[in-house]
XYZ file of C-alpha atoms in Angstrom:
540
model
C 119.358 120.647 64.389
C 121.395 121.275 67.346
C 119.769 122.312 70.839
C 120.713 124.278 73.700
C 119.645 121.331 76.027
C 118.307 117.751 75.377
C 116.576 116.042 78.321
C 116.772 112.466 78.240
C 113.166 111.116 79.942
C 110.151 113.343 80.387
C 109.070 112.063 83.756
C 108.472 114.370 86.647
C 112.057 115.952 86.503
C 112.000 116.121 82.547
C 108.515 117.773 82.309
C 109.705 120.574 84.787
C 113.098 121.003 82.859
C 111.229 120.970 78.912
C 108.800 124.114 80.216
C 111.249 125.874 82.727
C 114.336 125.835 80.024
C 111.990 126.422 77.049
C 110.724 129.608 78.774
C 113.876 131.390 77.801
C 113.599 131.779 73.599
C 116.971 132.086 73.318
C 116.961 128.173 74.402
C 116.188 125.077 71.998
C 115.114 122.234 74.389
C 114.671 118.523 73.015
C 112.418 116.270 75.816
C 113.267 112.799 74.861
C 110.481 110.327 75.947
C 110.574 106.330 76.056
C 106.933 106.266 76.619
C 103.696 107.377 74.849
C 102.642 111.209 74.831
C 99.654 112.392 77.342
C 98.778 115.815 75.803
C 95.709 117.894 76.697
C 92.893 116.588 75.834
C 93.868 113.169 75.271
C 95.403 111.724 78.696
C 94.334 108.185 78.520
C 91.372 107.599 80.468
C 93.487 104.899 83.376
C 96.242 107.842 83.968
C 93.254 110.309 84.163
C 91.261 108.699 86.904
C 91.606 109.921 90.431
C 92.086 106.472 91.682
C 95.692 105.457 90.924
C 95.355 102.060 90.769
C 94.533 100.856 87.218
C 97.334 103.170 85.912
C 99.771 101.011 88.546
C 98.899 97.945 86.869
C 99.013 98.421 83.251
C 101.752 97.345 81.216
C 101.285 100.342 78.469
C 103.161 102.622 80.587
C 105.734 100.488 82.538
C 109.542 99.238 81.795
C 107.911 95.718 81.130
C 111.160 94.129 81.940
C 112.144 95.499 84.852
C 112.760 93.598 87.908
C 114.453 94.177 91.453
C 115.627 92.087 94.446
C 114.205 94.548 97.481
C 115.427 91.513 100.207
C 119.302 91.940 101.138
C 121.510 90.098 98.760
C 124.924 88.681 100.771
C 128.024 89.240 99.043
C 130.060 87.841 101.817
C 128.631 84.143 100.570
C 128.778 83.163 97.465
C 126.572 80.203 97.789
C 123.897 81.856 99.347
C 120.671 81.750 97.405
C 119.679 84.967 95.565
C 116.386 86.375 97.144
C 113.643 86.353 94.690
C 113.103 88.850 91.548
C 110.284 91.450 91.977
C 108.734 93.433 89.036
C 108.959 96.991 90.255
C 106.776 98.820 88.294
C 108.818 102.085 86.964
C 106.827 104.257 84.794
C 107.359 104.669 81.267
C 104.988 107.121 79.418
C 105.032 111.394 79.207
C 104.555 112.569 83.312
C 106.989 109.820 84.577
C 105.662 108.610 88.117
C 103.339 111.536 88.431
C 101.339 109.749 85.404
C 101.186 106.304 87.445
C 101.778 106.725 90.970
C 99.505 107.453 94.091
C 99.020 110.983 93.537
C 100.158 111.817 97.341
C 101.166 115.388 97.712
C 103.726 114.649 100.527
C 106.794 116.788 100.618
C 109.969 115.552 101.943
C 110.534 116.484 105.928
C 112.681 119.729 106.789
C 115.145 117.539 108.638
C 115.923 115.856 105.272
C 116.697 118.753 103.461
C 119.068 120.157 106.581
C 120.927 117.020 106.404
C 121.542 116.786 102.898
C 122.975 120.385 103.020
C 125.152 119.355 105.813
C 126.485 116.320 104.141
C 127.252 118.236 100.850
C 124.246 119.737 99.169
C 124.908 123.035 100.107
C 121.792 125.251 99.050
C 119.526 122.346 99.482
C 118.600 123.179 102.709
C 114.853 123.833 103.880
C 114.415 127.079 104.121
C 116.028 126.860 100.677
C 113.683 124.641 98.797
C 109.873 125.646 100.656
C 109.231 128.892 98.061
C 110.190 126.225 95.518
C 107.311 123.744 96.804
C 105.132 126.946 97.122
C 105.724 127.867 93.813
C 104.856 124.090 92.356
C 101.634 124.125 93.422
C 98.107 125.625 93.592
C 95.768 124.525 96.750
C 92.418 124.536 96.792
C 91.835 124.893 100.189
C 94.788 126.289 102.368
C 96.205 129.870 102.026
C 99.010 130.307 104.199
C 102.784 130.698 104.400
C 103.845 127.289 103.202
C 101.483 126.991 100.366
C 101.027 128.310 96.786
C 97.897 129.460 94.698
C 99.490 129.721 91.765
C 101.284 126.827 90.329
C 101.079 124.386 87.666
C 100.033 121.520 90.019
C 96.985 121.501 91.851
C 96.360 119.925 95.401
C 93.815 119.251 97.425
C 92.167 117.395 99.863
C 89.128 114.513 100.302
C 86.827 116.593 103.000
C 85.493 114.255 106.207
C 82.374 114.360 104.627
C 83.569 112.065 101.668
C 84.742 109.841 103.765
C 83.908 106.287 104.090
C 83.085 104.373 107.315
C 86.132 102.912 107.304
C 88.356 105.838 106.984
C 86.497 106.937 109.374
C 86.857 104.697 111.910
C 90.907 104.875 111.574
C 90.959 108.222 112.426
C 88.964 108.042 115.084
C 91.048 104.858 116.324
C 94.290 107.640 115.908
C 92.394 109.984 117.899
C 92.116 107.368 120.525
C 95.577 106.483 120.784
C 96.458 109.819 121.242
C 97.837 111.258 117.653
C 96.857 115.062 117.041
C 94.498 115.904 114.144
C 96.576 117.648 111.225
C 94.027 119.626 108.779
C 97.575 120.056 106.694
C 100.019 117.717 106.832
C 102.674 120.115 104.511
C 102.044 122.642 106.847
C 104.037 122.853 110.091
C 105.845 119.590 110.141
C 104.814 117.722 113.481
C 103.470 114.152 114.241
C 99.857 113.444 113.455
C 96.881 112.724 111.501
C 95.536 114.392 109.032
C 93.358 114.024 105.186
C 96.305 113.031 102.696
C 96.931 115.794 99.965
C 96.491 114.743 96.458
C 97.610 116.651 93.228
C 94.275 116.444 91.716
C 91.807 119.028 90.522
C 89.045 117.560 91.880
C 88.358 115.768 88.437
C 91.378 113.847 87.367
C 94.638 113.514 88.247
C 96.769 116.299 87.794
C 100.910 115.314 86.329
C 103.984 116.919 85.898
C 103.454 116.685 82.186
C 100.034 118.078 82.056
C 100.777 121.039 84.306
C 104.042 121.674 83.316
C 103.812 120.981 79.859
C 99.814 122.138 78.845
C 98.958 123.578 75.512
C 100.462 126.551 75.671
C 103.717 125.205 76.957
C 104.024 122.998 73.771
C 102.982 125.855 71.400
C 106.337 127.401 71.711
C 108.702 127.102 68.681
C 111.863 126.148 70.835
C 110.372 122.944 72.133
C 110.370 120.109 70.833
C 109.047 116.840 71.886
C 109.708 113.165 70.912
C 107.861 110.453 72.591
C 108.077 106.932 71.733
C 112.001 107.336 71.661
C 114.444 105.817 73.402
C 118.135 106.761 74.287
C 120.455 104.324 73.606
C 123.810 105.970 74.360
C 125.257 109.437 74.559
C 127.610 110.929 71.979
C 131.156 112.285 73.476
C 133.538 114.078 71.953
C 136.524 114.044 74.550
C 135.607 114.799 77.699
C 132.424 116.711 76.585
C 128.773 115.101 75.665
C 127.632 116.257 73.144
C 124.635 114.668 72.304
C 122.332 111.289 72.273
C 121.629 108.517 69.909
C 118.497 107.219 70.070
C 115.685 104.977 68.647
C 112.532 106.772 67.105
C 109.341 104.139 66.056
C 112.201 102.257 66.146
C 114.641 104.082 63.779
C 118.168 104.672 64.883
C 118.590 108.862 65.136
C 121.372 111.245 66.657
C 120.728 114.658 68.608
C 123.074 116.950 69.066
C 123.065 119.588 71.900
C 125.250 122.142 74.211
C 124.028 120.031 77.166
C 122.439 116.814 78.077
C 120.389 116.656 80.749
C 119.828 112.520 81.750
C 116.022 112.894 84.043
C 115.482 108.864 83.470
C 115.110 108.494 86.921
C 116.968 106.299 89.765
C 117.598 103.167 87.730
C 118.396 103.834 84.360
C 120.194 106.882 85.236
C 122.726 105.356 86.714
C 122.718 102.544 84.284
C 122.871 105.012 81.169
C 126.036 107.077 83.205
C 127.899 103.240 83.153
C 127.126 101.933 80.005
C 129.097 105.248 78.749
C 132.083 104.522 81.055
C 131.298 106.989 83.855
C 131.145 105.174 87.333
C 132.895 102.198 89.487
C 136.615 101.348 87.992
C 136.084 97.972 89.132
C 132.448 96.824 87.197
C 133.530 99.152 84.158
C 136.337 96.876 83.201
C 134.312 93.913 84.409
C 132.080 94.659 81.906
C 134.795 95.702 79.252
C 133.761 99.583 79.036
C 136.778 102.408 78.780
C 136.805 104.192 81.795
C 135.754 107.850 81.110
C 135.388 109.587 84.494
C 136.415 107.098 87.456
C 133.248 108.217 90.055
C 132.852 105.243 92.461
C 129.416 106.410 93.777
C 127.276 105.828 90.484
C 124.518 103.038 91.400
C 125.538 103.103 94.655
C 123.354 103.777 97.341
C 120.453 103.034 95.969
C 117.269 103.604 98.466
C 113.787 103.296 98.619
C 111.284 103.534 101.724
C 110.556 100.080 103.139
C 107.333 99.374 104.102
C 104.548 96.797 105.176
C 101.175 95.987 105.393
C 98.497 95.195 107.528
C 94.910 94.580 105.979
C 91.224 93.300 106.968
C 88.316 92.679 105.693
C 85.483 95.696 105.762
C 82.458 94.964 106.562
C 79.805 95.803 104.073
C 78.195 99.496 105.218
C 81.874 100.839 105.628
C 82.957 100.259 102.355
C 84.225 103.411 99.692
C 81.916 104.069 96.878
C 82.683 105.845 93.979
C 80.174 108.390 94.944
C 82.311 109.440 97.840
C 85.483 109.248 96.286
C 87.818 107.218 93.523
C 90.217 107.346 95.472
C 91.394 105.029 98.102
C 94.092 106.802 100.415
C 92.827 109.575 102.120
C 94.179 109.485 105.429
C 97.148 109.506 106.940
C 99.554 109.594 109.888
C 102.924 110.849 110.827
C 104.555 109.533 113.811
C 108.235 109.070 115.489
C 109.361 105.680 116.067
C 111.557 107.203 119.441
C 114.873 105.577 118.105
C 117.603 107.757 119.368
C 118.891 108.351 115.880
C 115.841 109.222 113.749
C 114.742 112.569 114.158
C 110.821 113.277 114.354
C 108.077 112.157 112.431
C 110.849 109.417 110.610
C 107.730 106.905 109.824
C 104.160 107.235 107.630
C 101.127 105.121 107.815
C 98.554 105.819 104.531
C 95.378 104.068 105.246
C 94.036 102.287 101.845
C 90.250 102.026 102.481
C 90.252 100.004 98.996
C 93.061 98.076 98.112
C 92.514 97.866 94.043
C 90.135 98.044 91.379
C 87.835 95.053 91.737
C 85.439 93.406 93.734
C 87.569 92.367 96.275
C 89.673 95.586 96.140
C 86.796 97.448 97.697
C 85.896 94.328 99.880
C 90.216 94.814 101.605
C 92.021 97.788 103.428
C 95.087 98.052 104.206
C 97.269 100.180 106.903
C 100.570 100.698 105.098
C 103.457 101.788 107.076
C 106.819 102.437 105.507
C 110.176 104.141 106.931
C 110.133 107.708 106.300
C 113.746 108.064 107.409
C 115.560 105.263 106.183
C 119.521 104.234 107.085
C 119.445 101.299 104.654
C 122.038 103.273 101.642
C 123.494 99.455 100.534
C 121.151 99.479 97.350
C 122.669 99.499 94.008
C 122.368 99.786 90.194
C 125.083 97.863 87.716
C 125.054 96.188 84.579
C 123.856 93.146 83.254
C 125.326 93.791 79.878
C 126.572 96.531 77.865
C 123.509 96.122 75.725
C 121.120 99.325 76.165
C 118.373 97.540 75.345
C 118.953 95.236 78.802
C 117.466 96.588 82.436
C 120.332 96.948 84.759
C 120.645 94.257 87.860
C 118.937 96.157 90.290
C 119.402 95.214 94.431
C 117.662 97.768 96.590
C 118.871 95.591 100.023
C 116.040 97.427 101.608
C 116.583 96.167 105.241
C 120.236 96.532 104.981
C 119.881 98.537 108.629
C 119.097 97.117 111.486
C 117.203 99.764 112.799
C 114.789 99.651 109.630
C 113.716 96.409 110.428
C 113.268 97.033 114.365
C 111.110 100.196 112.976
C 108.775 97.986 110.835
C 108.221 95.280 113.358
C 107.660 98.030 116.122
C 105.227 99.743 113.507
C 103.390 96.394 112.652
C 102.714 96.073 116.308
C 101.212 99.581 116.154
C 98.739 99.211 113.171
C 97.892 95.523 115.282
C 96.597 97.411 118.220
C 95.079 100.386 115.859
C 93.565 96.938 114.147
C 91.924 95.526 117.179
C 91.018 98.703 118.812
C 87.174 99.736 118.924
C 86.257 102.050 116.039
C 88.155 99.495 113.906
C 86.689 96.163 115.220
C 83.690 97.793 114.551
C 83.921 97.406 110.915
C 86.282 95.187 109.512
C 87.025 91.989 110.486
C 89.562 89.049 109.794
C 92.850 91.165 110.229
C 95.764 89.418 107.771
C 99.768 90.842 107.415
C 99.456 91.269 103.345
C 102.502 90.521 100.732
C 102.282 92.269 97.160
C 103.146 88.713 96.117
C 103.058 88.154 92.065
C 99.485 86.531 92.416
C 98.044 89.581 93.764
C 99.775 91.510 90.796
C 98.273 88.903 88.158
C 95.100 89.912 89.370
C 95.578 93.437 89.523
C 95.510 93.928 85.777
C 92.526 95.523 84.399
C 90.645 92.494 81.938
C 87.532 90.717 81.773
C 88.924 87.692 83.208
C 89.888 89.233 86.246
C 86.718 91.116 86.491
C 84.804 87.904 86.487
C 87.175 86.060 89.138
C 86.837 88.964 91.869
C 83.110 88.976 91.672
C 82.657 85.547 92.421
C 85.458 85.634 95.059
C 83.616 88.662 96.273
C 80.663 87.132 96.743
C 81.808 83.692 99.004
C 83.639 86.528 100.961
C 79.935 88.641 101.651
C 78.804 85.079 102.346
C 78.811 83.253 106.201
C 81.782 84.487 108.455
C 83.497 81.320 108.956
C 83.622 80.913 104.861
C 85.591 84.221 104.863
C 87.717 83.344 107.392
C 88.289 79.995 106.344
C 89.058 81.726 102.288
C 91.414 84.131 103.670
C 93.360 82.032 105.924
C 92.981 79.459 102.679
C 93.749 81.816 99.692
C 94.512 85.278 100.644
C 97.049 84.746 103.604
C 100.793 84.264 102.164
C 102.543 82.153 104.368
C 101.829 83.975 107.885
C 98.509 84.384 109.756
C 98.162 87.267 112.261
C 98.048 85.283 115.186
C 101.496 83.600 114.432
C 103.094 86.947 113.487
C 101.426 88.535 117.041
C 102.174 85.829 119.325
C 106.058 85.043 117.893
C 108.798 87.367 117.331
C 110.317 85.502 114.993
C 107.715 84.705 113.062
C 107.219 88.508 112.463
C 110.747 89.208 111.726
C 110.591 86.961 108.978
C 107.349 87.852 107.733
C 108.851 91.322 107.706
C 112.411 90.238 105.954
C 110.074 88.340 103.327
C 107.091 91.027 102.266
C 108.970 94.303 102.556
C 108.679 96.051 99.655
C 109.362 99.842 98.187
C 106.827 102.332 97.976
C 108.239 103.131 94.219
C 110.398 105.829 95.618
C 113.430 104.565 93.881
C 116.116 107.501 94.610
C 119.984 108.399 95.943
C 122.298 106.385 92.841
C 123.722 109.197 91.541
C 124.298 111.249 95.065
C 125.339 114.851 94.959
C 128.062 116.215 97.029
C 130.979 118.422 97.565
C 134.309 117.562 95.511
C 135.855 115.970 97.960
C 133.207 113.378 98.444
C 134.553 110.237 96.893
C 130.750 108.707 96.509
C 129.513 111.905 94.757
C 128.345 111.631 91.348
C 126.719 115.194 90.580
C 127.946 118.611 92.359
C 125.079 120.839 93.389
C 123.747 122.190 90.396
C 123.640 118.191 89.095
C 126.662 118.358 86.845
C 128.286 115.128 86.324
C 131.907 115.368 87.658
C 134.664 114.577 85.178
C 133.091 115.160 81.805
C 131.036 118.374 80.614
C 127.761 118.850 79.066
C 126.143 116.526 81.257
C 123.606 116.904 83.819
C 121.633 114.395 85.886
C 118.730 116.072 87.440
C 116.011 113.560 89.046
C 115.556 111.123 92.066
C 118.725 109.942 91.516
């Protein structure tokens, strides 16, 4: 059968794209999923769950495979040792990232959008894309002029009430140092405080593939979708696609189609547009791939939001319980970092009062700030092989900038005094600067074994004071205490160069731009220049 359009990934952008173009009949739309289906009904129970952090760890809906360098690799010395491989945990499964991730509501800042339109994405603009964010969602509890009632995607809020002592005492701490309460923080776009907003109906978590593609959505005759398939390549015929092969339960299959629509997200994107001879002249030929549209800017500029962490242990009475709330962000803060180039409200602090599912999870919190406003754009995606079943080499170069380093050390200072200040030293104790190392992966994953670990770790760490501290500074700390990182500079700098991580926003490879932008990929309505019947339309 041939189809109007075939969307290769049904992540966020690909569940939008399957119910929006299947809402015309005169369409045929094909959604194309690596991953397992999540229909009504039947979302597995981890994706379900309002707290987002069992999803995170388990391997049924991640690339598997997948790792990243996030430190800056040099490619001015050849000799100089490659910085260390990170899994970076991209999902794979019906919903994309709205499946897996944090479930934070946050919308992009106004300032963003005003620059992108200057730089080349003309329509892109604010005032261009708010009815758009309106129209995505349905709010529970705000009904004003920059929110919507009647979307697929519902949002909402964790009242005060809900709250745990903890929480609590963070806000109050902002208070003190002078941040303004936010009830809304995708309301008027100023610095602040303010409950987080989470697309959640106040029962489960609430994806791009179950609100965009419910029951009746996948009742209609001109959609069709395959899960458990993977692209492999895409089928040209001159300089137009004209379809995709991929694998189904692992048996080799073509699609044809008018247009192809790659939604596979920031990484494989990028790698799919280069393993079919569409990017860098250079690593094309490396690789031994005919050139079929020369566009220098594919897996280039790779970005992500760099961020850090500060964490404690809470004391016992200020802990969350699931009876106030599953999930474990539900404050946050907005705040400008005063650089002269950044424009307002360019960093974001989410406040984890439980920092994963076991028993010492919801014994550690964590302030995690990351760089709203990033100038690091040296990331990139290539090859490792023209083999489609190999992840690309992936270098996100995260603190590329100078000036997104000087914004995290500046920021770790601030959570350190929000850290000592009253309300906090009230109820937590043993502050520690916390790496998402590979051990504190391992024991993320949901099992038995696990299960049994935490609780006895828990249980030394309820136990006398100077045992937790002595435990922490033992087995928890990675390398750097808090004194050393408070009292020298340099200590913190390279504390900061060695546990900076992502936040899993994995965007800007595939950048979109006027014509005569050498580095874009996509013009504004994501159609890949040089060839037709191709589309990229994600992160990316």
């Amino acid at each position: 059968m041939d189809y109007s359009h075939i969307i290769v990934g049904g992540g966020s952008a690909g569940s939008v794209l399957a119910s929006r173009l299947s809402a015309r009949s005169s369409n045929r739309v094909l959604l194309l999923e690596a991953g397992q289906d999540t229909p009504p009904g039947q979302v597995p129970a981890a994706i379900a769950d309002t707290y987002p952090g069992t999803a995170y760890f388990d391997p049924r809906f991640h690339w598997t495979s997948l790792k990243v360098r996030t430190q800056v690799v040099s490619h001015n010395d050849p000799n100089a040792p490659l910085p260390p491989l990170r899994k970076y945990e991209q999902a794979r499964v019906l919903g994309g990232g709205s499946s897996i991730n944090g479930q934070m509501a946050n919308r992009g800042a106004p300032t963003d959008y005003d620059e992108w339109a200057a730089r080349g994405a003309e329509g892109w603009h604010w005032d261009a894309v708010l009815p758009y964010f309106r129209k995505v969602e349905r709010d529970l509890d705000i009904q004003d002029e920059w929110h919507g009632q009647d979307g697929p995607i519902t949002v909402t809020r964790i009242p005060e009430d809900r709250w745990c002592g903890h929480t609590k005492a963070v806000a109050e701490a902002f208070r003190q140092a002078g941040y303004k309460y936010l009830p809304d923080q995708n309301g008027f776009f100023e610095d602040g405080y303010f409950p987080v907003t989470v697309s959640i109906d106040g029962k489960q978590r609430v994806s791009a593939a179950l609100g965009y593609l419910n029951a009746q959505v996948r009742a209609r005759a001109n959609l069709t979708i395959s899960t458990n398939t993977q692209a492999s390549g895409l089928i040209f015929e001159g300089a137009r696609c004209v379809g995709v092969t991929a694998v189904v339960d692992g048996q080799q299959r073509q699609f044809r189609g008018r247009e192809v629509i790659l939604s596979s997200g920031a990484i494989h994107s990028p790698a799919m547009l280069l393993r079919n001879g569409i990017g860098p002249v250079g690593h094309l030929r490396e690789m031994g791939i005919e050139v079929r549209s020369a566009l220098p800017g594919v897996g280039q500029r790779l970005m992500d939001h760099p961020s850090i962490s500060l964490s404690s242990f809470i004391r016992r009475p200020a802990r969350l319980t699931d009876a106030q709330s599953r999930r474990h962000i539900l404050l946050g803060l907005r705040y400008s970092s005063g650089i002269p180039e950044a424009p307002r409200g360019d960093m974001f602090v989410a406040v984890a009062s439980k920092s994963a599912w076991h028993s010492v999870g919801q014994q550690v919190a964590s302030l995690l700030a990351f760089v709203n406003k990033t100038y690091s754009e040296a990331g990139q995606v290539r090859l490792a092989s023209t083999d489609w079943r190999d992840e690309p080499v992936v270098e996100f170069n995260l603190l590329s900038d100078r000036r997104d380093l000087d914004r995290l050390m500046s920021g770790f200072r601030m959570l350190a005094a929000i850290q000592l200040s009253a309300p906090l030293a009230a109820v937590t104790t043993d502050p520690f600067p916390a790496a998402y190392s590979d051990r504190v992966r391992a024991i993320g994953v949901v099992n038995e074994k696990n299960r049994w670990i935490t609780r006895a770790i828990a249980t030394l760490l309820d136990g006398p004071p100077a045992l937790r501290s002595w435990l922490i500074e033992k087995y928890v700390v990675e390398g750097f205490t808090f004194r050393q990182v408070m009292e020298d500079e340099d200590a913190l700098e390279a504390f900061i160069r060695k546990a900076t991580i992502g936040v899993w926003h994995a965007s800007c490879s595939c950048r979109m731009g006027r014509d005569d932008d050498p580095m874009a990929v996509v013009d504004t309505e994501g159609r890949v220049r040089g060839v037709e019947g191709l589309r990229v339309v994600d992160a990316s």
